[in-house]
Short mmCIF file of N, CA and C in Angstrom, two decimals:
data_model
loop_
_atom_site.label_atom_id
_atom_site.label_comp_id
_atom_site.label_asym_id
_atom_site.label_seq_id
_atom_site.Cartn_x
_atom_site.Cartn_y
_atom_site.Cartn_z
N MET A 1 -41.66 -26.32 -19.34
CA MET A 1 -40.87 -25.32 -18.67
C MET A 1 -39.39 -25.66 -18.84
N ARG A 2 -38.63 -24.71 -19.24
CA ARG A 2 -37.20 -24.89 -19.49
C ARG A 2 -36.40 -24.44 -18.28
N THR A 3 -35.44 -25.24 -17.85
CA THR A 3 -34.60 -24.85 -16.71
C THR A 3 -33.24 -24.42 -17.21
N THR A 4 -32.65 -23.52 -16.48
CA THR A 4 -31.30 -23.04 -16.81
C THR A 4 -30.31 -23.94 -16.10
N PRO A 5 -29.29 -24.45 -16.82
CA PRO A 5 -28.32 -25.31 -16.16
C PRO A 5 -27.54 -24.53 -15.09
N THR A 6 -27.17 -25.22 -14.05
CA THR A 6 -26.38 -24.62 -12.98
C THR A 6 -24.93 -24.61 -13.40
N ARG A 7 -24.31 -23.46 -13.22
CA ARG A 7 -22.90 -23.30 -13.59
C ARG A 7 -22.04 -23.64 -12.38
N THR A 8 -21.08 -24.53 -12.57
CA THR A 8 -20.23 -24.93 -11.44
C THR A 8 -18.77 -24.57 -11.66
N THR A 9 -18.47 -23.81 -12.69
CA THR A 9 -17.09 -23.38 -12.90
C THR A 9 -16.86 -22.09 -12.13
N PRO A 10 -15.64 -21.86 -11.69
CA PRO A 10 -15.36 -20.62 -10.96
C PRO A 10 -15.68 -19.39 -11.80
N VAL A 11 -16.30 -18.42 -11.16
CA VAL A 11 -16.64 -17.16 -11.80
C VAL A 11 -15.81 -16.08 -11.12
N PRO A 12 -15.09 -15.25 -11.90
CA PRO A 12 -14.30 -14.20 -11.27
C PRO A 12 -15.20 -13.28 -10.46
N THR A 13 -14.75 -12.96 -9.26
CA THR A 13 -15.50 -12.06 -8.41
C THR A 13 -15.13 -10.63 -8.79
N PRO A 14 -16.13 -9.79 -9.09
CA PRO A 14 -15.79 -8.40 -9.41
C PRO A 14 -15.20 -7.72 -8.19
N VAL A 15 -14.28 -6.82 -8.44
CA VAL A 15 -13.63 -6.10 -7.35
C VAL A 15 -14.54 -4.94 -6.96
N SER A 16 -14.94 -4.92 -5.71
CA SER A 16 -15.79 -3.84 -5.23
C SER A 16 -14.93 -2.59 -5.05
N PRO A 17 -15.55 -1.41 -5.05
CA PRO A 17 -14.76 -0.19 -4.88
C PRO A 17 -13.93 -0.21 -3.60
N ALA A 18 -14.45 -0.82 -2.54
CA ALA A 18 -13.71 -0.85 -1.28
C ALA A 18 -12.50 -1.77 -1.37
N ALA A 19 -12.51 -2.72 -2.30
CA ALA A 19 -11.42 -3.68 -2.41
C ALA A 19 -10.42 -3.31 -3.50
N LYS A 20 -10.50 -2.10 -4.01
CA LYS A 20 -9.58 -1.66 -5.06
C LYS A 20 -8.15 -1.72 -4.56
N GLU A 21 -7.26 -1.95 -5.52
CA GLU A 21 -5.83 -1.92 -5.17
C GLU A 21 -5.47 -0.53 -4.65
N PRO A 22 -4.66 -0.48 -3.59
CA PRO A 22 -4.27 0.83 -3.08
C PRO A 22 -3.30 1.51 -4.04
N LEU A 23 -3.25 2.80 -3.96
CA LEU A 23 -2.29 3.56 -4.76
C LEU A 23 -0.90 3.40 -4.17
N TRP A 24 0.09 3.43 -5.05
CA TRP A 24 1.49 3.29 -4.63
C TRP A 24 1.85 4.34 -3.59
N ARG A 25 1.42 5.58 -3.81
CA ARG A 25 1.78 6.65 -2.89
C ARG A 25 1.19 6.42 -1.50
N ASP A 26 0.01 5.79 -1.43
CA ASP A 26 -0.59 5.47 -0.13
C ASP A 26 0.21 4.40 0.60
N VAL A 27 0.61 3.37 -0.13
CA VAL A 27 1.36 2.26 0.47
C VAL A 27 2.71 2.74 0.97
N VAL A 28 3.44 3.46 0.13
CA VAL A 28 4.77 3.95 0.52
C VAL A 28 4.65 4.92 1.70
N GLY A 29 3.66 5.78 1.65
CA GLY A 29 3.45 6.72 2.76
C GLY A 29 3.16 6.00 4.06
N ASP A 30 2.32 4.96 3.99
CA ASP A 30 2.01 4.16 5.18
C ASP A 30 3.27 3.52 5.75
N VAL A 31 4.11 2.98 4.87
CA VAL A 31 5.35 2.33 5.31
C VAL A 31 6.26 3.36 5.99
N LEU A 32 6.43 4.51 5.37
CA LEU A 32 7.29 5.55 5.97
C LEU A 32 6.77 5.97 7.34
N ARG A 33 5.48 6.19 7.44
CA ARG A 33 4.91 6.62 8.73
C ARG A 33 5.05 5.53 9.78
N ARG A 34 4.74 4.30 9.41
CA ARG A 34 4.85 3.19 10.36
C ARG A 34 6.28 3.03 10.87
N GLU A 35 7.25 3.14 9.96
CA GLU A 35 8.66 3.03 10.37
C GLU A 35 9.06 4.19 11.28
N ARG A 36 8.61 5.39 10.96
CA ARG A 36 8.95 6.56 11.79
C ARG A 36 8.37 6.40 13.19
N LEU A 37 7.10 5.99 13.26
CA LEU A 37 6.45 5.83 14.56
C LEU A 37 7.06 4.68 15.36
N ALA A 38 7.47 3.61 14.67
CA ALA A 38 8.11 2.48 15.36
C ALA A 38 9.43 2.92 16.00
N GLN A 39 10.08 3.90 15.40
CA GLN A 39 11.34 4.44 15.95
C GLN A 39 11.09 5.56 16.95
N GLU A 40 9.81 5.87 17.16
CA GLU A 40 9.41 6.95 18.08
C GLU A 40 10.08 8.27 17.74
N ARG A 41 10.07 8.57 16.44
CA ARG A 41 10.68 9.81 15.97
C ARG A 41 9.58 10.75 15.48
N THR A 42 9.86 12.04 15.59
CA THR A 42 8.88 13.02 15.13
C THR A 42 9.04 13.25 13.63
N LEU A 43 8.00 13.79 13.07
CA LEU A 43 8.02 14.16 11.65
C LEU A 43 9.15 15.16 11.41
N LYS A 44 9.31 16.11 12.33
CA LYS A 44 10.36 17.13 12.18
C LYS A 44 11.75 16.51 12.18
N GLU A 45 12.01 15.56 13.09
CA GLU A 45 13.32 14.92 13.15
C GLU A 45 13.67 14.23 11.83
N VAL A 46 12.73 13.47 11.31
CA VAL A 46 12.99 12.72 10.07
C VAL A 46 13.10 13.67 8.89
N ALA A 47 12.22 14.66 8.84
CA ALA A 47 12.27 15.63 7.73
C ALA A 47 13.61 16.38 7.73
N ASP A 48 14.05 16.80 8.90
CA ASP A 48 15.33 17.52 8.99
C ASP A 48 16.49 16.63 8.54
N GLU A 49 16.51 15.39 9.01
CA GLU A 49 17.60 14.49 8.63
C GLU A 49 17.58 14.17 7.14
N ALA A 50 16.36 14.06 6.58
CA ALA A 50 16.22 13.74 5.15
C ALA A 50 16.37 14.98 4.26
N ARG A 51 16.39 16.15 4.91
CA ARG A 51 16.45 17.42 4.17
C ARG A 51 15.24 17.58 3.26
N ILE A 52 14.07 17.26 3.83
CA ILE A 52 12.78 17.40 3.17
C ILE A 52 11.96 18.32 4.07
N SER A 53 11.16 19.18 3.50
CA SER A 53 10.34 20.03 4.35
C SER A 53 9.34 19.16 5.13
N MET A 54 9.10 19.58 6.36
CA MET A 54 8.19 18.81 7.20
C MET A 54 6.78 18.72 6.58
N PRO A 55 6.22 19.81 6.06
CA PRO A 55 4.89 19.68 5.43
C PRO A 55 4.89 18.71 4.24
N TYR A 56 5.97 18.72 3.46
CA TYR A 56 6.03 17.82 2.31
C TYR A 56 6.11 16.36 2.77
N LEU A 57 6.94 16.07 3.76
CA LEU A 57 7.03 14.70 4.27
C LEU A 57 5.69 14.26 4.84
N SER A 58 4.99 15.15 5.51
CA SER A 58 3.67 14.83 6.02
C SER A 58 2.72 14.46 4.88
N GLU A 59 2.76 15.22 3.81
CA GLU A 59 1.91 14.93 2.64
C GLU A 59 2.28 13.58 2.02
N VAL A 60 3.56 13.27 1.97
CA VAL A 60 4.01 11.98 1.43
C VAL A 60 3.48 10.85 2.31
N GLU A 61 3.64 10.99 3.62
CA GLU A 61 3.17 9.96 4.53
C GLU A 61 1.66 9.73 4.43
N ARG A 62 0.92 10.78 4.16
CA ARG A 62 -0.54 10.65 4.05
C ARG A 62 -1.00 10.25 2.64
N GLY A 63 -0.04 10.05 1.73
CA GLY A 63 -0.40 9.63 0.38
C GLY A 63 -0.96 10.75 -0.47
N ARG A 64 -0.69 11.98 -0.09
CA ARG A 64 -1.21 13.13 -0.85
C ARG A 64 -0.26 13.59 -1.94
N LYS A 65 1.00 13.17 -1.85
CA LYS A 65 2.01 13.57 -2.84
C LYS A 65 2.69 12.35 -3.42
N GLU A 66 2.97 12.41 -4.72
CA GLU A 66 3.77 11.39 -5.41
C GLU A 66 5.23 11.82 -5.27
N ALA A 67 5.93 11.20 -4.37
CA ALA A 67 7.31 11.59 -4.11
C ALA A 67 8.24 11.03 -5.18
N SER A 68 9.27 11.78 -5.49
CA SER A 68 10.29 11.31 -6.43
C SER A 68 11.12 10.23 -5.78
N SER A 69 11.87 9.51 -6.59
CA SER A 69 12.74 8.46 -6.04
C SER A 69 13.80 9.08 -5.12
N GLU A 70 14.26 10.29 -5.42
CA GLU A 70 15.24 10.96 -4.57
C GLU A 70 14.66 11.25 -3.19
N VAL A 71 13.43 11.73 -3.16
CA VAL A 71 12.78 12.03 -1.88
C VAL A 71 12.54 10.75 -1.10
N LEU A 72 12.07 9.71 -1.78
CA LEU A 72 11.84 8.43 -1.10
C LEU A 72 13.14 7.86 -0.54
N ALA A 73 14.21 7.95 -1.31
CA ALA A 73 15.51 7.46 -0.85
C ALA A 73 15.98 8.25 0.36
N ALA A 74 15.82 9.57 0.33
CA ALA A 74 16.23 10.41 1.46
C ALA A 74 15.40 10.09 2.71
N GLY A 75 14.12 9.92 2.55
CA GLY A 75 13.26 9.57 3.68
C GLY A 75 13.62 8.22 4.25
N ALA A 76 13.87 7.26 3.37
CA ALA A 76 14.26 5.92 3.81
C ALA A 76 15.59 5.97 4.57
N ARG A 77 16.58 6.67 4.02
CA ARG A 77 17.89 6.78 4.67
C ARG A 77 17.77 7.42 6.06
N ALA A 78 16.93 8.43 6.16
CA ALA A 78 16.74 9.09 7.46
C ALA A 78 16.15 8.13 8.49
N LEU A 79 15.49 7.10 8.02
CA LEU A 79 14.91 6.09 8.92
C LEU A 79 15.81 4.86 9.06
N GLY A 80 17.01 4.94 8.47
CA GLY A 80 17.94 3.82 8.56
C GLY A 80 17.61 2.69 7.60
N LEU A 81 16.87 2.99 6.56
CA LEU A 81 16.50 1.99 5.55
C LEU A 81 17.15 2.34 4.23
N SER A 82 17.34 1.34 3.40
CA SER A 82 17.75 1.61 2.02
C SER A 82 16.47 1.79 1.20
N LEU A 83 16.63 2.30 0.02
CA LEU A 83 15.47 2.41 -0.88
C LEU A 83 14.92 1.02 -1.16
N ALA A 84 15.81 0.02 -1.29
CA ALA A 84 15.36 -1.36 -1.52
C ALA A 84 14.53 -1.86 -0.34
N ASP A 85 14.93 -1.51 0.89
CA ASP A 85 14.16 -1.90 2.07
C ASP A 85 12.75 -1.30 2.01
N LEU A 86 12.69 -0.02 1.69
CA LEU A 86 11.40 0.67 1.61
C LEU A 86 10.50 0.02 0.56
N LEU A 87 11.07 -0.25 -0.61
CA LEU A 87 10.28 -0.86 -1.68
C LEU A 87 9.86 -2.28 -1.32
N SER A 88 10.71 -3.01 -0.64
CA SER A 88 10.38 -4.36 -0.21
C SER A 88 9.22 -4.36 0.79
N LEU A 89 9.26 -3.44 1.73
CA LEU A 89 8.17 -3.32 2.70
C LEU A 89 6.86 -2.93 2.01
N ALA A 90 6.95 -2.03 1.04
CA ALA A 90 5.75 -1.63 0.29
C ALA A 90 5.21 -2.80 -0.52
N GLN A 91 6.11 -3.57 -1.12
CA GLN A 91 5.69 -4.74 -1.90
C GLN A 91 4.99 -5.76 -1.01
N THR A 92 5.48 -5.94 0.21
CA THR A 92 4.85 -6.85 1.15
C THR A 92 3.43 -6.39 1.46
N GLU A 93 3.25 -5.08 1.65
CA GLU A 93 1.92 -4.54 1.90
C GLU A 93 0.98 -4.77 0.72
N LEU A 94 1.48 -4.54 -0.50
CA LEU A 94 0.66 -4.75 -1.69
C LEU A 94 0.27 -6.22 -1.83
N THR A 95 1.20 -7.12 -1.55
CA THR A 95 0.92 -8.55 -1.63
C THR A 95 -0.12 -8.94 -0.59
N ARG A 96 0.02 -8.43 0.62
CA ARG A 96 -0.95 -8.72 1.68
C ARG A 96 -2.34 -8.24 1.28
N HIS A 97 -2.41 -7.05 0.71
CA HIS A 97 -3.70 -6.51 0.28
C HIS A 97 -4.31 -7.37 -0.83
N ALA A 98 -3.48 -7.76 -1.80
CA ALA A 98 -3.97 -8.58 -2.92
C ALA A 98 -4.50 -9.92 -2.42
N GLN A 99 -3.82 -10.51 -1.46
CA GLN A 99 -4.26 -11.80 -0.93
C GLN A 99 -5.54 -11.68 -0.13
N SER A 100 -5.75 -10.56 0.51
CA SER A 100 -6.96 -10.39 1.32
C SER A 100 -8.19 -10.06 0.47
N THR A 101 -7.99 -9.59 -0.75
CA THR A 101 -9.13 -9.21 -1.59
C THR A 101 -9.41 -10.22 -2.69
N ARG A 102 -8.52 -11.16 -2.91
CA ARG A 102 -8.67 -12.16 -3.97
C ARG A 102 -9.49 -13.33 -3.44
N PRO A 103 -10.41 -13.87 -4.26
CA PRO A 103 -11.14 -15.06 -3.82
C PRO A 103 -10.15 -16.20 -3.58
N ARG A 104 -10.44 -17.03 -2.57
CA ARG A 104 -9.56 -18.16 -2.28
C ARG A 104 -9.60 -19.14 -3.43
N GLN A 105 -8.49 -19.83 -3.64
CA GLN A 105 -8.40 -20.87 -4.65
C GLN A 105 -9.46 -21.92 -4.35
N GLY A 106 -10.21 -22.30 -5.37
CA GLY A 106 -11.21 -23.34 -5.21
C GLY A 106 -12.59 -22.81 -4.85
N ASP A 107 -12.72 -21.50 -4.59
CA ASP A 107 -14.06 -20.96 -4.35
C ASP A 107 -14.88 -21.14 -5.60
N ILE A 108 -16.08 -21.60 -5.45
CA ILE A 108 -16.98 -21.80 -6.59
C ILE A 108 -18.17 -20.87 -6.41
N ARG A 109 -18.46 -20.13 -7.42
CA ARG A 109 -19.62 -19.24 -7.42
C ARG A 109 -20.66 -19.86 -8.35
N LEU A 110 -21.85 -19.96 -7.88
CA LEU A 110 -22.93 -20.51 -8.71
C LEU A 110 -23.73 -19.37 -9.29
N ALA A 111 -24.01 -19.47 -10.56
CA ALA A 111 -24.81 -18.44 -11.22
C ALA A 111 -25.99 -19.15 -11.88
N ALA A 112 -27.15 -18.51 -11.80
CA ALA A 112 -28.34 -19.11 -12.42
C ALA A 112 -28.53 -18.57 -13.81
#
């Protein structure tokens, strides 16, 4: 009877559908909504100040629309943020997501 050797080298863990990287529009929308709610401002207030239609800003916040850089900058400014601030917050979210879905360093998967 022949035995299969046990593999002790790390094996990449496949990414499950639930652990997929989020879309950029979802992350940016989440950041905009979180910042607006933290300031206790309404969608109408921010949309008016940013000169964006309220339905469009709502779609951006929900990740339904790919907003242009001009729209993102206007939305950020209306919230007292720079475009760099908005992008930095979004990058932090993406990094947090990547760290939570990546196998920890040193995890060993055994395959027969």
